[in-house]
Each structure stands twice: as structure tokens, then as C-alpha cells.
Amino acid sequence: MVIRKYEYHRDFKKLLELFRTEGFIKGELRKNRSKETLRQSLNKSVTYVAYEEENLLGFVRVLEDPPFEPLVRDVYVKPSYRGRGIGKSLLYGLFERLSCERIQVATSDLSFAPHMGATLEQGAYYLRKPKEPTTYLLQDKTERKERRKKRKSKRIQERAYDEEDLFGSDEFHYMIMGYTSGGAAYGITWEEAYEDGLIEEEEDSFERKRDEKAHLSDSYEEDEIPF
């Protein structure tokens, strides 16, 4: 079983069918406005869905209205899948998303409240965060980890590309094709590059390059750079 946040392009049609077949939407509303009404309701709320492969098992929907506490509007699990902790798993995913201590239950529908462990506090029913279930995968966490890995890998690749594009050399200089504050390209010697940890090479090669540079520099004016 997978618990994840509702996504319109993946879940709307299945949720609409669930609302229709399970009797959430009735009468003229069901005939004429059910699709648009549900779409707007889901867009204005935080919804988590439970799936077993491609089968939608249930959902939980909550309204956020800061600074007030979140308000649960719906918790529903298909009858044939009840008693398996799916409702509590949905609530756990919701609490993970909202990062709050408790969620108020809508007074218009308290049928699920006792089963979910809701308690009466200060004249209203509240749900507390349940224990982490062990029988499901909270896909949001998994996907976040995968996205972080991809971003990290992308940054490493971009850094490698930058080094390929920005760094070069000639016979005497380790060129950094960047720009100073004045806008001029600059470079450093191989020895300086080695000292700065940009490259690794035997020291005698730097001494050789330095001697060659000193010999060659006699043919340049003082304000010229030999690259």
C-alpha cells in the first residue's frame, strides 16, 4: 500500500468516481456540478490518497486556514478495506505534511471520529498524530529522497561541466577563464595552481615551467601577459 499526496492528473478521475459511487455527491449536485465542485474542493484543501497498486482505497482531506488549526473534512476508506489501519495511515501522512500536534474534526461529519481516536477538547473533537504505521509506504518521503539524490547528482555533473568549460591552460599558465571585478580574464601559473590545490603534479615540473617562463619573459613588455 502506498500513501501519497493527491495529484490532480493522477487521482482526480478516480476520486470523482469514488465520490459518485459511494454517495458523497447526491441529487442535482451529482448530476450537474459534481465534477467542478469536487475539483474546486480538492484544490482548496490538502488531500492524501491510499493506493494498492492502481486501486484507490481511500483518502483524507483537510482544510488549512492559518492561524487556525487544520480542519479535517473527510476521512474515507472503502468498506471492503476497513479494519486494516488505512485511515490511520492516511492521517499519519497528513500529520507528516502539516507538522502539527492536532487536527480539528469538522462537526458536520463525526462518524469516523471515534474510530480514528478523536477526543473532545474544549468543545471540539480533535485528532492527534497516530503512531507511524509499518504496513505502508509513505511515498512522499521516498520521492523527496529520490529528488534530493537527483539534485545532488545534477549539481555534481554541473560542477564537472563548469570545470571543463572554465578551466584550460597553455604551456606556462593554468588558465581560469573567469573574470575579475574589472571584467578582464585572468590566469595563474602552474605553480600557483598547485599551491592552491587546483591540480596535483610533481614539484620539479613546476620549477621547470617557472625557469622556462623566466627565460621567455625577456621577450615581453612588462605589462604583457604571455597567453
Coordinates of C-alpha atoms in Angstrom, one line a residue:
M1 CA 0.0 0.0 0.0
V2 CA 1.2 3.5 -0.9
I3 CA 0.2 6.7 0.8
R4 CA 0.9 10.0 -1.0
K5 CA -0.3 13.5 -1.6
Y6 CA -3.2 13.9 -4.1
E7 CA -2.2 15.0 -7.6
Y8 CA -4.9 16.2 -10.0
H9 CA -3.6 14.5 -13.1
R10 CA -3.1 11.2 -11.3
D11 CA -6.0 11.0 -8.9
F12 CA -8.9 13.3 -9.8
K13 CA -10.8 10.9 -12.0
K14 CA -10.6 8.1 -9.5
L15 CA -11.6 10.3 -6.6
L16 CA -14.6 11.6 -8.7
E17 CA -15.7 8.1 -9.3
L18 CA -15.3 7.2 -5.7
F19 CA -17.4 10.3 -4.6
R20 CA -20.1 9.3 -7.1
T21 CA -20.3 5.6 -6.3
E22 CA -20.0 5.9 -2.6
G23 CA -22.8 8.5 -2.3
F24 CA -20.8 11.6 -1.3
I25 CA -22.5 13.6 -4.0
K26 CA -26.2 13.3 -4.5
G27 CA -29.2 14.8 -6.3
E28 CA -28.9 17.7 -8.7
L29 CA -25.3 18.4 -7.5
R30 CA -24.4 14.9 -8.5
K31 CA -25.9 15.3 -12.0
N32 CA -24.8 18.8 -12.9
R33 CA -22.0 20.1 -10.7
S34 CA -20.2 17.2 -9.1
K35 CA -17.0 17.3 -11.2
E36 CA -16.3 21.1 -10.9
T37 CA -17.4 21.2 -7.2
L38 CA -15.0 18.4 -6.3
R39 CA -12.2 19.8 -8.3
Q40 CA -12.5 23.2 -6.5
S41 CA -12.8 21.5 -3.1
L42 CA -9.6 19.4 -3.7
N43 CA -7.7 22.5 -5.0
K44 CA -8.6 24.4 -1.8
S45 CA -7.6 21.6 0.6
V46 CA -4.8 19.2 1.4
T47 CA -5.6 15.6 0.4
Y48 CA -3.8 12.3 0.8
V49 CA -4.8 9.2 -1.0
A50 CA -4.1 5.5 -0.3
Y51 CA -3.4 3.0 -3.2
E52 CA -2.9 -0.6 -3.6
E53 CA -1.3 -0.8 -7.0
E54 CA -3.8 1.1 -9.2
N55 CA -6.7 0.6 -6.8
L56 CA -7.8 3.7 -4.8
L57 CA -8.6 2.5 -1.3
G58 CA -9.4 5.8 0.4
F59 CA -8.5 9.4 1.1
V60 CA -8.3 12.1 3.8
R61 CA -9.0 15.8 3.1
V62 CA -8.2 18.7 5.4
L63 CA -8.7 22.5 5.2
E64 CA -5.9 24.9 6.2
D65 CA -6.8 28.4 7.4
P66 CA -3.8 29.8 9.3
P67 CA -3.6 30.9 12.1
F68 CA -6.4 28.5 12.9
E69 CA -5.8 24.8 13.3
P70 CA -6.3 22.5 10.3
L71 CA -9.8 21.1 9.9
V72 CA -10.5 17.5 8.7
R73 CA -13.4 17.4 6.3
D74 CA -13.3 13.8 5.1
V75 CA -11.7 10.5 6.0
Y76 CA -12.9 7.7 3.9
V77 CA -11.8 4.1 3.2
K78 CA -13.7 1.6 1.0
P79 CA -15.8 -0.8 3.1
S80 CA -14.0 -3.9 2.0
Y81 CA -10.6 -2.4 3.1
R82 CA -11.6 -1.2 6.5
G83 CA -10.0 -2.5 9.7
R84 CA -6.6 -2.6 8.1
G85 CA -5.3 0.7 9.6
I86 CA -5.6 2.6 6.3
G87 CA -7.4 5.5 7.8
K88 CA -4.8 6.0 10.4
S89 CA -2.1 5.6 7.8
L90 CA -3.7 8.4 5.8
L91 CA -3.9 10.6 8.9
Y92 CA -0.2 9.9 9.7
G93 CA 0.8 11.0 6.2
L94 CA -1.3 14.2 6.7
F95 CA 0.3 15.0 10.0
E96 CA 3.7 14.5 8.5
R97 CA 2.8 17.0 5.8
L98 CA 1.2 19.6 8.2
S99 CA 3.8 19.3 11.0
C100 CA 1.2 20.0 13.7
E101 CA 0.2 18.4 17.0
R102 CA -3.5 18.0 16.4
I103 CA -6.2 18.5 13.8
Q104 CA -9.8 19.5 14.4
V105 CA -12.6 17.3 13.1
A106 CA -15.4 19.0 11.1
T107 CA -18.6 19.0 13.2
S108 CA -20.6 18.2 10.1
D109 CA -19.3 14.6 10.0
L110 CA -18.2 12.9 13.2
S111 CA -19.0 9.4 12.0
F112 CA -15.3 8.5 11.7
A113 CA -14.1 10.4 14.8
P114 CA -14.4 7.6 17.4
H115 CA -12.7 5.0 15.1
M116 CA -9.8 7.4 14.5
G117 CA -9.2 8.1 18.2
A118 CA -10.7 11.6 18.2
T119 CA -11.1 13.2 21.6
L120 CA -13.3 16.0 22.8
E121 CA -11.2 19.0 23.8
Q122 CA -12.6 22.5 24.6
G123 CA -15.9 21.7 23.0
A124 CA -14.5 20.3 19.7
Y125 CA -13.2 17.0 18.5
Y126 CA -9.5 16.7 17.8
L127 CA -7.3 14.0 16.3
R128 CA -3.7 13.5 17.5
K129 CA -0.9 12.2 15.3
P130 CA -1.1 8.4 15.3
K131 CA 1.9 6.1 15.6
E132 CA 3.9 5.6 12.5
P133 CA 2.3 2.6 10.6
T134 CA 4.5 -0.3 9.5
T135 CA 2.3 -1.7 6.8
Y136 CA 2.6 1.0 4.1
L137 CA 5.0 3.2 2.2
L138 CA 4.7 7.0 2.6
Q139 CA 5.6 7.8 -0.9
D140 CA 6.2 11.5 -0.3
K141 CA 9.2 10.7 1.8
T142 CA 10.6 8.3 -0.7
E143 CA 10.1 10.7 -3.6
R144 CA 11.7 13.5 -1.7
K145 CA 14.8 11.4 -1.1
E146 CA 15.0 10.5 -4.7
R147 CA 14.6 14.1 -5.8
R148 CA 17.4 15.1 -3.4
K149 CA 19.6 12.4 -4.8
K150 CA 18.9 13.6 -8.4
R151 CA 19.5 17.2 -7.5
K152 CA 22.8 16.3 -5.8
S153 CA 23.9 14.3 -8.8
K154 CA 22.9 17.1 -11.1
R155 CA 24.9 19.6 -9.1
I156 CA 28.0 17.4 -9.3
Q157 CA 27.6 17.0 -13.0
E158 CA 27.1 20.7 -13.5
R159 CA 30.2 21.4 -11.4
A160 CA 32.2 19.0 -13.6
Y161 CA 30.9 20.7 -16.7
D162 CA 31.8 24.1 -15.3
E163 CA 35.3 22.9 -14.7
E164 CA 35.6 21.6 -18.2
D165 CA 34.2 24.9 -19.6
L166 CA 36.0 27.3 -17.4
F167 CA 39.4 25.8 -16.9
G168 CA 42.2 25.4 -19.5
S169 CA 45.9 26.0 -19.9
D170 CA 48.7 26.9 -22.1
E171 CA 52.3 25.9 -21.8
F172 CA 53.2 28.2 -18.9
H173 CA 49.8 29.1 -17.3
Y174 CA 46.9 27.3 -15.7
M175 CA 44.2 29.4 -17.2
I176 CA 41.0 30.2 -15.3
M177 CA 38.6 31.7 -17.9
G178 CA 36.7 33.7 -15.3
Y179 CA 36.6 37.5 -14.9
T180 CA 37.9 39.9 -12.3
S181 CA 35.9 42.8 -10.9
G182 CA 37.2 44.8 -13.8
G183 CA 36.0 42.4 -16.4
A184 CA 39.3 41.1 -17.6
A185 CA 40.1 37.4 -18.0
Y186 CA 42.9 36.2 -15.7
G187 CA 45.2 33.3 -15.2
I188 CA 47.7 31.9 -12.7
T189 CA 50.9 30.0 -13.0
W190 CA 51.0 26.2 -12.8
E191 CA 52.9 26.6 -9.5
E192 CA 50.2 28.8 -8.1
A193 CA 47.5 26.4 -9.2
Y194 CA 49.4 23.6 -7.5
E195 CA 49.7 25.6 -4.3
D196 CA 46.0 26.5 -4.3
G197 CA 45.1 22.8 -4.6
L198 CA 43.6 23.1 -8.1
I199 CA 45.9 20.5 -9.6
E200 CA 48.3 17.8 -8.5
E201 CA 51.7 17.4 -10.2
E202 CA 55.3 16.9 -9.3
E203 CA 57.1 20.0 -8.0
D204 CA 60.1 19.6 -10.4
S205 CA 57.7 20.2 -13.3
F206 CA 56.7 23.5 -11.8
E207 CA 60.3 24.5 -11.4
R208 CA 60.9 23.6 -15.0
K209 CA 57.9 25.6 -16.2
R210 CA 59.0 28.6 -13.9
D211 CA 62.5 28.6 -15.4
E212 CA 61.1 28.4 -18.9
K213 CA 58.8 31.2 -18.2
A214 CA 61.6 33.4 -16.8
H215 CA 63.6 32.7 -20.0
L216 CA 60.7 33.5 -22.2
S217 CA 59.5 36.6 -20.4
D218 CA 62.5 38.6 -21.5
S219 CA 60.9 39.0 -24.9
Y220 CA 57.7 40.5 -23.5
E221 CA 57.0 44.0 -22.3
E222 CA 56.2 44.4 -18.5
D223 CA 52.5 44.9 -19.0
E224 CA 52.1 41.9 -21.3
I225 CA 50.9 38.5 -20.2
P226 CA 52.3 35.6 -22.3
F227 CA 49.0 33.9 -23.1

